[in-house]
CSV table of C-alpha atoms in Angstrom, one decimal:
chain,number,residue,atom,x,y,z
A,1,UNK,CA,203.0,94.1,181.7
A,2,UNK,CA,205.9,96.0,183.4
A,3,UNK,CA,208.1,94.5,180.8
A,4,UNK,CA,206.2,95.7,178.1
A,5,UNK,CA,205.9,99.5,180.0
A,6,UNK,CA,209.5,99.3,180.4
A,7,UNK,CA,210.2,98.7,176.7
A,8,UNK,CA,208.5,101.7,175.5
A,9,UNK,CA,210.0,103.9,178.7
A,10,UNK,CA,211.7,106.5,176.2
A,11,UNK,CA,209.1,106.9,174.1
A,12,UNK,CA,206.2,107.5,176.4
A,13,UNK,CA,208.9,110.3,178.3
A,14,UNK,CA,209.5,111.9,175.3
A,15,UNK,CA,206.0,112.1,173.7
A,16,UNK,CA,203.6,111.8,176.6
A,17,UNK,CA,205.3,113.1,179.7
A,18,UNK,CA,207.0,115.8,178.6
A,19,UNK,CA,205.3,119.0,178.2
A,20,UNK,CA,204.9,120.6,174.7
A,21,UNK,CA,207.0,123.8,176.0
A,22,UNK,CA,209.7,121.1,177.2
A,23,UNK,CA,209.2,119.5,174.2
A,24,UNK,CA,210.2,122.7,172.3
A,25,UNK,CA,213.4,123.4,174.1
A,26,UNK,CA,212.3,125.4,176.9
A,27,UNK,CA,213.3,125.2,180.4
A,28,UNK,CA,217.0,124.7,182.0
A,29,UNK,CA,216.7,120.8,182.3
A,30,UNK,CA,216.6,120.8,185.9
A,31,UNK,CA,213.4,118.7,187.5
A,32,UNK,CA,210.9,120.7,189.0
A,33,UNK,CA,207.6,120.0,190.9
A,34,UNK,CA,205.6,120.3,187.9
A,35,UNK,CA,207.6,117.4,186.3
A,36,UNK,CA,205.5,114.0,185.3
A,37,UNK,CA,208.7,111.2,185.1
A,38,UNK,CA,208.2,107.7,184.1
A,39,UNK,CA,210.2,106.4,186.9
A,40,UNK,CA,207.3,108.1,189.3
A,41,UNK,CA,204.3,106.9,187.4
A,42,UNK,CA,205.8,103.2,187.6
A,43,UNK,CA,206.6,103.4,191.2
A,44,UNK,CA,203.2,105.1,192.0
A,45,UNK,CA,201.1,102.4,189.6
A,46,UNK,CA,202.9,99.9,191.6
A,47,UNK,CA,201.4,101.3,194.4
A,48,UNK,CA,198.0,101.2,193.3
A,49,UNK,CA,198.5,97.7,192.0
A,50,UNK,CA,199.7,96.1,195.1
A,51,UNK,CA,198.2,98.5,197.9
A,52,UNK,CA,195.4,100.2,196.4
A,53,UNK,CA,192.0,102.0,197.6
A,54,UNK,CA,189.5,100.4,200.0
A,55,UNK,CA,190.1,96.9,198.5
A,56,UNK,CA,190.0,98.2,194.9
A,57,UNK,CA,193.3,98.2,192.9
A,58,UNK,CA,194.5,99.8,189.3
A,59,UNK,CA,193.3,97.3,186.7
A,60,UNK,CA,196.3,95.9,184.4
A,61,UNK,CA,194.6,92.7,182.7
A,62,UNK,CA,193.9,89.4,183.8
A,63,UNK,CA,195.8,85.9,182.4
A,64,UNK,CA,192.6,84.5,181.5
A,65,UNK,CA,191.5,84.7,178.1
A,66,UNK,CA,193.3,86.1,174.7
A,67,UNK,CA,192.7,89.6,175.7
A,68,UNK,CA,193.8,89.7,178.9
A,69,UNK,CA,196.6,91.5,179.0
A,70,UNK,CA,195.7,94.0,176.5
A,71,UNK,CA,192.5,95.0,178.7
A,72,UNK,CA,195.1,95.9,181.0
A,73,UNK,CA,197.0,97.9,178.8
A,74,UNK,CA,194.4,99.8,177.2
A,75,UNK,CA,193.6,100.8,181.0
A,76,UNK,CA,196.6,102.5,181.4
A,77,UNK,CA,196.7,104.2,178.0
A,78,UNK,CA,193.6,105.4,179.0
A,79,UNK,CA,194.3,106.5,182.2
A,80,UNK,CA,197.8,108.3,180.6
A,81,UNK,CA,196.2,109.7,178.2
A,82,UNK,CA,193.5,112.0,180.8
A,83,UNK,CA,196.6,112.7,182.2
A,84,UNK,CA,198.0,114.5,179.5
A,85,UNK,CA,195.3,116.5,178.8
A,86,UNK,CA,194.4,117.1,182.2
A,87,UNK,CA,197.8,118.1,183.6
A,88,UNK,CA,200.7,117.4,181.4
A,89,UNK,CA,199.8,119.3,178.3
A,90,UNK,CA,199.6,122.6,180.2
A,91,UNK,CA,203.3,122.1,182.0
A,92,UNK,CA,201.5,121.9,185.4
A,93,UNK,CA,200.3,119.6,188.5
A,94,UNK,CA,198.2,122.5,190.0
A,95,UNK,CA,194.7,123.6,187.6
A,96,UNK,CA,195.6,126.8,185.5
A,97,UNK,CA,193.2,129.3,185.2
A,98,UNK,CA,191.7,129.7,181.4
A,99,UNK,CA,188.0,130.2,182.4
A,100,UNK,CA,187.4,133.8,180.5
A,101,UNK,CA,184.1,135.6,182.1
A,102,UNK,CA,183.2,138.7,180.0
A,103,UNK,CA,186.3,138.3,178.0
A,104,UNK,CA,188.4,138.7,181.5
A,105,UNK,CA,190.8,135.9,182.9
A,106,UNK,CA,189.8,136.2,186.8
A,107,UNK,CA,191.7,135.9,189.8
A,108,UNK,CA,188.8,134.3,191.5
A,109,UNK,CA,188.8,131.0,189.2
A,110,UNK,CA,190.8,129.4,192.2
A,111,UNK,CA,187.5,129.1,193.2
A,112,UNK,CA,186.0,127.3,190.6
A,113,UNK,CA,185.7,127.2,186.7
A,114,UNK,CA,183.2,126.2,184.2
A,115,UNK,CA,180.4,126.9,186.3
A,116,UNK,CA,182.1,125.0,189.4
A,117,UNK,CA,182.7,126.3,193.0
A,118,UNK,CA,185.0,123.8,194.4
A,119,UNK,CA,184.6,124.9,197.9
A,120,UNK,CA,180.8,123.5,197.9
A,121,UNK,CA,181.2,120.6,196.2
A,122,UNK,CA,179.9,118.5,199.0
A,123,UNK,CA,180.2,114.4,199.2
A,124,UNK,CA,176.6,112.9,198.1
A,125,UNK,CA,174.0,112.2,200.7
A,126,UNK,CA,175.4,108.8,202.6
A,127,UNK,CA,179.1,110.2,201.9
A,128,UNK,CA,179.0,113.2,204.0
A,129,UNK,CA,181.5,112.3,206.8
A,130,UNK,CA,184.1,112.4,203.7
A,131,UNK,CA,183.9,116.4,202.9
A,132,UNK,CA,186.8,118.7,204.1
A,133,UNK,CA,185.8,121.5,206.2
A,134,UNK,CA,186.1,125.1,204.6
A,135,UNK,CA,188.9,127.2,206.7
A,136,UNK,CA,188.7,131.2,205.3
A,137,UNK,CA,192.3,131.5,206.9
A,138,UNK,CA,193.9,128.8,204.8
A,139,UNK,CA,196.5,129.7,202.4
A,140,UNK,CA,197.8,128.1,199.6
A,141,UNK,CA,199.8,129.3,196.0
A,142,UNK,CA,200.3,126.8,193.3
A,143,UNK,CA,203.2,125.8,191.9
A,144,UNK,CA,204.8,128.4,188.7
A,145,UNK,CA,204.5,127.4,185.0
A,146,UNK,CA,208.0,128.9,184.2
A,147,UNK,CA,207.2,131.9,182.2
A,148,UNK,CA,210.5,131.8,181.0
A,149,UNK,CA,210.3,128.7,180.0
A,150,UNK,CA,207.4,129.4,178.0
A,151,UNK,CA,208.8,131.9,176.1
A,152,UNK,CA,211.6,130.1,175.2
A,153,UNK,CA,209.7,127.1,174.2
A,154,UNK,CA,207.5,129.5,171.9
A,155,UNK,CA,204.7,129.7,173.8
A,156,UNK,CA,202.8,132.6,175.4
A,157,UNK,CA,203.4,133.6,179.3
A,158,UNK,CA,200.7,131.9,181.6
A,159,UNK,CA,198.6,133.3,183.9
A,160,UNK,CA,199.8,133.5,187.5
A,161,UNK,CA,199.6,130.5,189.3
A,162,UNK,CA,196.3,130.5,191.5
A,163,UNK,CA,195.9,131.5,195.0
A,164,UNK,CA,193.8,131.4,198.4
A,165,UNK,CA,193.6,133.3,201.2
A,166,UNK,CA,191.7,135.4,203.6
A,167,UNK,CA,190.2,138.3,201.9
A,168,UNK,CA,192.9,141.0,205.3
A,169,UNK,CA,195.7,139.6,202.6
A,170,UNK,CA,194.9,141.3,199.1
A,171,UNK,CA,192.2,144.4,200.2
A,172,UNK,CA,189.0,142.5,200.4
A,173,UNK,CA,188.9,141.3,197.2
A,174,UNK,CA,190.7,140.1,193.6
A,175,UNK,CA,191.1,141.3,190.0
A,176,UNK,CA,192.3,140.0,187.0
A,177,UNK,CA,195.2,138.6,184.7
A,178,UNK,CA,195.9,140.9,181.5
A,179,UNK,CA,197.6,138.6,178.9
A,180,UNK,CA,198.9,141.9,177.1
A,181,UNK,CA,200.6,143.3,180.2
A,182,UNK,CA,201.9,139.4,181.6
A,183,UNK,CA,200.3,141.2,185.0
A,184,UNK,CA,197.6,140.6,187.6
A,185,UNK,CA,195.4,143.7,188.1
A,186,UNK,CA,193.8,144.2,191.6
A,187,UNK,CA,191.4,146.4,190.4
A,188,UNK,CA,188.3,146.4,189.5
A,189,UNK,CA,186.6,143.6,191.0
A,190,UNK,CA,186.4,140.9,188.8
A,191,UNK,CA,184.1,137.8,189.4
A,192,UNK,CA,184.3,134.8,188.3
A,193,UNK,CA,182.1,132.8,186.5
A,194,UNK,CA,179.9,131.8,190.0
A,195,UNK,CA,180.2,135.5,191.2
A,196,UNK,CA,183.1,134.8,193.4
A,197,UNK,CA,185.5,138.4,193.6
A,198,UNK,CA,187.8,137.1,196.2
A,199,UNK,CA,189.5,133.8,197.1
A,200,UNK,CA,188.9,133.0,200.7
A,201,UNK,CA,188.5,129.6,201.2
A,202,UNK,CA,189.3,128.7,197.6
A,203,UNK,CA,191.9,126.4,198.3
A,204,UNK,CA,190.6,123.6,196.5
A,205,UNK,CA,191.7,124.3,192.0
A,206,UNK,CA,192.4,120.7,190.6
A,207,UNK,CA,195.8,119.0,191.4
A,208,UNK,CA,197.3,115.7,190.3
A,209,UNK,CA,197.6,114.1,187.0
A,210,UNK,CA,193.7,113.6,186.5
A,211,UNK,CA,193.2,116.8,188.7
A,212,UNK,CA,190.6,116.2,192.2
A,213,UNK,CA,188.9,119.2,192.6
A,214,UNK,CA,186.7,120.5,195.4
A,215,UNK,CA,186.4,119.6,199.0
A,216,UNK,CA,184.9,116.2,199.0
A,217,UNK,CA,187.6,115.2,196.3
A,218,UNK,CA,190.4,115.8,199.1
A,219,UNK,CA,188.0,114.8,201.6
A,220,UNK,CA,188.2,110.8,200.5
A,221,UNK,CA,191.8,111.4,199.5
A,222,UNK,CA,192.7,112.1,203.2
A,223,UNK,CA,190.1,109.8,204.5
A,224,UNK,CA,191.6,106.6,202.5
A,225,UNK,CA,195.4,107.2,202.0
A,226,UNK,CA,196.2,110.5,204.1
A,227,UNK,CA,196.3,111.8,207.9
A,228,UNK,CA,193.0,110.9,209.1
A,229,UNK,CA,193.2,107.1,207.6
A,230,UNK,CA,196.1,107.1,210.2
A,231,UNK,CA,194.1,109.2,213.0
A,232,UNK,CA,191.2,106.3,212.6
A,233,UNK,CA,193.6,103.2,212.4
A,234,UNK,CA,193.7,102.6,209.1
A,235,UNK,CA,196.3,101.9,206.3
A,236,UNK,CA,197.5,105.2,205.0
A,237,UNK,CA,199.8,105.9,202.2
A,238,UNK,CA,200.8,109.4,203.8
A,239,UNK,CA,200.0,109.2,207.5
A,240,UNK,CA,201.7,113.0,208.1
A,241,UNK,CA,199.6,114.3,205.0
A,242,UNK,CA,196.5,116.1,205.9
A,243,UNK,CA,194.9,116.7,202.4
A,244,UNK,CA,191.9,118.9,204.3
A,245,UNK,CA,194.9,121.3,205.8
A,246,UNK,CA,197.1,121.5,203.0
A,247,UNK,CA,195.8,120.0,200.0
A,248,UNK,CA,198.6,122.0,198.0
A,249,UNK,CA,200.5,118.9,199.1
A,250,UNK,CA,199.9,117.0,196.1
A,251,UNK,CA,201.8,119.2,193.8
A,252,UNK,CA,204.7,120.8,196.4
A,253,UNK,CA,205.3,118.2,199.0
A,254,UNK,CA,209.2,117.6,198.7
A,255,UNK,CA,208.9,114.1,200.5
A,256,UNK,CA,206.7,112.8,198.1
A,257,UNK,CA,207.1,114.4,194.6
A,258,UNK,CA,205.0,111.1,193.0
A,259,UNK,CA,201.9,112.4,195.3
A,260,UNK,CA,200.8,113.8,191.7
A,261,UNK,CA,200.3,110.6,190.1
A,262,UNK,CA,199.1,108.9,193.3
A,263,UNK,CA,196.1,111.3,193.5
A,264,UNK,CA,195.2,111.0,189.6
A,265,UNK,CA,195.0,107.1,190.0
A,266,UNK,CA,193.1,107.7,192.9
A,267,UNK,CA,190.3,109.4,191.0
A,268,UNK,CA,191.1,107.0,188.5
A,269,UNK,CA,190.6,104.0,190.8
A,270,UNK,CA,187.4,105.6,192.7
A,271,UNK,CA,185.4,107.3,189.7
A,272,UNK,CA,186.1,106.1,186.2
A,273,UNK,CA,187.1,102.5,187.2
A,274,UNK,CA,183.9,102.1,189.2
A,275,UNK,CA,181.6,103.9,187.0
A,276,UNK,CA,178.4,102.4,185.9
A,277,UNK,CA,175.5,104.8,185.2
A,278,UNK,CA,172.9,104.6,182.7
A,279,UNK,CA,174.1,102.2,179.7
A,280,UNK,CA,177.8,103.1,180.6
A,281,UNK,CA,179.3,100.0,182.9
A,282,UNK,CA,183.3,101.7,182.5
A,283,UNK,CA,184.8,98.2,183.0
A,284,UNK,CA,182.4,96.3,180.7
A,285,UNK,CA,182.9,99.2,178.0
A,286,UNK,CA,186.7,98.7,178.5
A,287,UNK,CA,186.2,95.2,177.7
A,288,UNK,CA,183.8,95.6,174.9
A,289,UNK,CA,186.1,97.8,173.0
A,290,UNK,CA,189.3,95.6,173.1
A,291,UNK,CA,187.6,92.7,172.1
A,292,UNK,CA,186.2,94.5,169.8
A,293,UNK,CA,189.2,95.5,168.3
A,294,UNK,CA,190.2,99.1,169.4
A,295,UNK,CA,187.4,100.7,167.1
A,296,UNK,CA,184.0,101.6,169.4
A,297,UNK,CA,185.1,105.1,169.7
A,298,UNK,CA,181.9,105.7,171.9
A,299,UNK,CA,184.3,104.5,174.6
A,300,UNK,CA,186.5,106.9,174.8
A,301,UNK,CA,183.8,109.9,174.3
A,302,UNK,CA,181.9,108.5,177.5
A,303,UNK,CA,185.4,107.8,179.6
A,304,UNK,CA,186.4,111.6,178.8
A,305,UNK,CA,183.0,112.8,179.6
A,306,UNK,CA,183.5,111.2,183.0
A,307,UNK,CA,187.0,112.4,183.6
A,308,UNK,CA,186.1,116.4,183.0
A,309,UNK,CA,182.2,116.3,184.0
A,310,UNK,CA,181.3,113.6,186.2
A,311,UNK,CA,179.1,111.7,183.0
A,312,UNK,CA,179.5,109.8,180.1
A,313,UNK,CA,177.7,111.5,177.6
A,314,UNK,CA,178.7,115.0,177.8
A,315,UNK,CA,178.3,117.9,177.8
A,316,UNK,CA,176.5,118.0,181.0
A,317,UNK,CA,177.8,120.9,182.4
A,318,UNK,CA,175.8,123.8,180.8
A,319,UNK,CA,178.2,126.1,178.9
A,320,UNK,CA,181.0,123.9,179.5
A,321,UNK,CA,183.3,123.2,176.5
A,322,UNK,CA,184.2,119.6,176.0
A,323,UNK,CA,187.7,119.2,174.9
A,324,UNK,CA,186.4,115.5,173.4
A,325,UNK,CA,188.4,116.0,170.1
A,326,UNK,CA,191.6,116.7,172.3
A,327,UNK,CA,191.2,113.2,174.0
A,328,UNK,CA,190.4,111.2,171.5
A,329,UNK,CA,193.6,112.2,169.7
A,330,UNK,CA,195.6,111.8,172.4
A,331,UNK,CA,194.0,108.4,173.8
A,332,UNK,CA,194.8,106.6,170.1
A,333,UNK,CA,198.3,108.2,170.0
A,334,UNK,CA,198.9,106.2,173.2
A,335,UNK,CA,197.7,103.4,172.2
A,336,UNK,CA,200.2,103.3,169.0
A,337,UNK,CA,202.8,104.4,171.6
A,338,UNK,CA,201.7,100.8,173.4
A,339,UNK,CA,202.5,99.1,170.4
A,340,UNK,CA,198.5,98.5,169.6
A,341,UNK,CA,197.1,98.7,166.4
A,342,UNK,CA,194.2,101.4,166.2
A,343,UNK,CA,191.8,100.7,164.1
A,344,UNK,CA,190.8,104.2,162.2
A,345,UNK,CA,193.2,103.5,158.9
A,346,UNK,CA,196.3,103.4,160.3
A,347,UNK,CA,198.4,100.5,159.7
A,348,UNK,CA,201.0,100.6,162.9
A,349,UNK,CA,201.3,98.7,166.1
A,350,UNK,CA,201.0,95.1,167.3
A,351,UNK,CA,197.8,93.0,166.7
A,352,UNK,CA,196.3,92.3,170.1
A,353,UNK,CA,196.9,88.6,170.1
A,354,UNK,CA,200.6,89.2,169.6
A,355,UNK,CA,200.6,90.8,173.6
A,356,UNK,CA,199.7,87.4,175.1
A,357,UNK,CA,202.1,85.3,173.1
């Protein structure tokens, strides 16, 4: 498997991990925190091979059975190709606001978009002791999408990155970004699509490759790989991280820039790995649709649906757009990137059988 990864390294960098704007020719070539590098996605899958979650690891295939290794391999095209969409595609680690309310872009989407308010997303009943206390006086800015380098790419400027704070720092309350202007207005009030007008305790946008959002999202982060698995004697990947106190550490933490990928194969490991609701077992699909020969596109419509709204047979989010098209596109042009042959008319890749010879 890691041979096989390694073989199409500078492929996957150059049509998968880079961002379109990159792609273009923007930017000054210098890394920044915002950057999704092969070298950290291998180090970090690594991680969640050998170390994992609670007893439950990333899945990359078995030995047994003809398949084996390409059940593995479709797992981790699968798993790439959220991230692109989630993250990658929009040059940034940290959530960027696009939620338009009333035909405004509102400051107050750090607080939640598409009919979410992250900062009362609570763990489930029997998961409570995982949820991250809401602080008003935490502060947080995400990292910038490089304007510039927007611009020079071909692309338009993007909204300013999102912020929290108490409501002492900005007047009691937030406005909205003017795409004309490139600008943030203060004034008038605008609220987002939950009726937030201010971002106290809004600390908690989407970060990582598949973004966690919300307060029981960095609740189980910290609870199984940050500060307080270290506090309560367990293993921790991070044992000076506090996700509850600084949750912005995913994106910006300078000792560990591969904290991005870590916490998108967290979600990957916790939620869409162990998925099984209704008629949709996530593993037993996975399965199904290799050995069915990459063609039961029903797979990928229910593993999207669980990636951006929590089911697998979306939308289930009233009002919420489903970018399903997007990730279908995106899934099968990893899979050809893989060397697999995809089964909707096009002729290129590797036959399944050939990965186990």
């Amino acid at each position: 498997m890691d041979a096989h990864m390694a073989a199409n390294k500078i492929v996957l960098t150059r049509e998968l991990l880079t961002s379109p704007s990159s792609r273009r020719g923007g930017g000054n070539g210098r890394s920044s925190s915002n950057d999704f590098s092969y070298m950290g996605f291998r180090s970090s899958l690594h991680a969640m091979i050998t170390t994992g979650v609670s007893n439950q690891t990333f899945y990359i295939g078995d030995s047994s059975g003809e398949n084996g290794r390409a059940y593995g391999l479709v797992n981790i095209a699968a798993f790439l190709a959220m991230s692109v969409e989630d993250s990658i595609v929009h040059g940034s680690c940290d959530e960027v606001n696009r939620d338009l309310v009333g035909g405004l872009l509102p400051i107050s989407n750090a607080c939640g978009q598409n009919g979410r308010s992250y900062e009362d997303t609570n763990c489930p009943i029997g998961e409570e002791m995982y949820t991250c206390d809401v602080d008003p006086t935490m502060r947080a800015v995400a990292n910038d999408i490089d304007g510039a380098k927007a611009k020079e790419g071909g692309g338009d400027v993007p909204p300013k990155p999102f912020y929290c704070g108490p409501t002492s720092d900005y007047g009691g309350s937030t406005g909205y970004w003017d795409y004309v202007s490139g600008a943030e207005f203060g004034q008038p009030p605008v609220e987002n699509g939950m009726g937030k007008t201010n971002v106290e305790g809004c600390c908690w946008w989407g970060r990582g490759s598949i973004q966690l959002r919300g307060v029981c999202a960095y609740g189980k982060l910290n609870y199984h790989l940050g500060k307080r698995a270290h506090d309560e004697g367990r293993p921790s990947m991070y044992p000076d991280v506090d996700f509850c106190r600084d949750p912005q550490a995913v994106c910006s933490h300078e000792k560990y820039p591969d904290l991005k990928w870590i916490a998108g194969m967290f979600r990957w490991i916790t939620e869409v790995q162990t998925y099984d609701q209704g008629d949709f077992n996530y593993m037993n699909r996975l399965i199904r649709f290799v050995d069915g020969g990459l063609q039961d596109w029903t797979f990928v419509h229910g593993m999207s649906g669980i990636v951006t709204q929590g089911c697998h047979e979306p939308p289930c989010i009233e009002g919420v757009e489903f970018d399903g098209a997007d990730r279908m596109a995106t899934f099968k042009k990893t899979l050809r990137l893989l060397g697999l042959s995809v089964n909707d008319g096009s002729a290129t890749g590797r036959r399944l059988g050939e990965l186990n010879g």
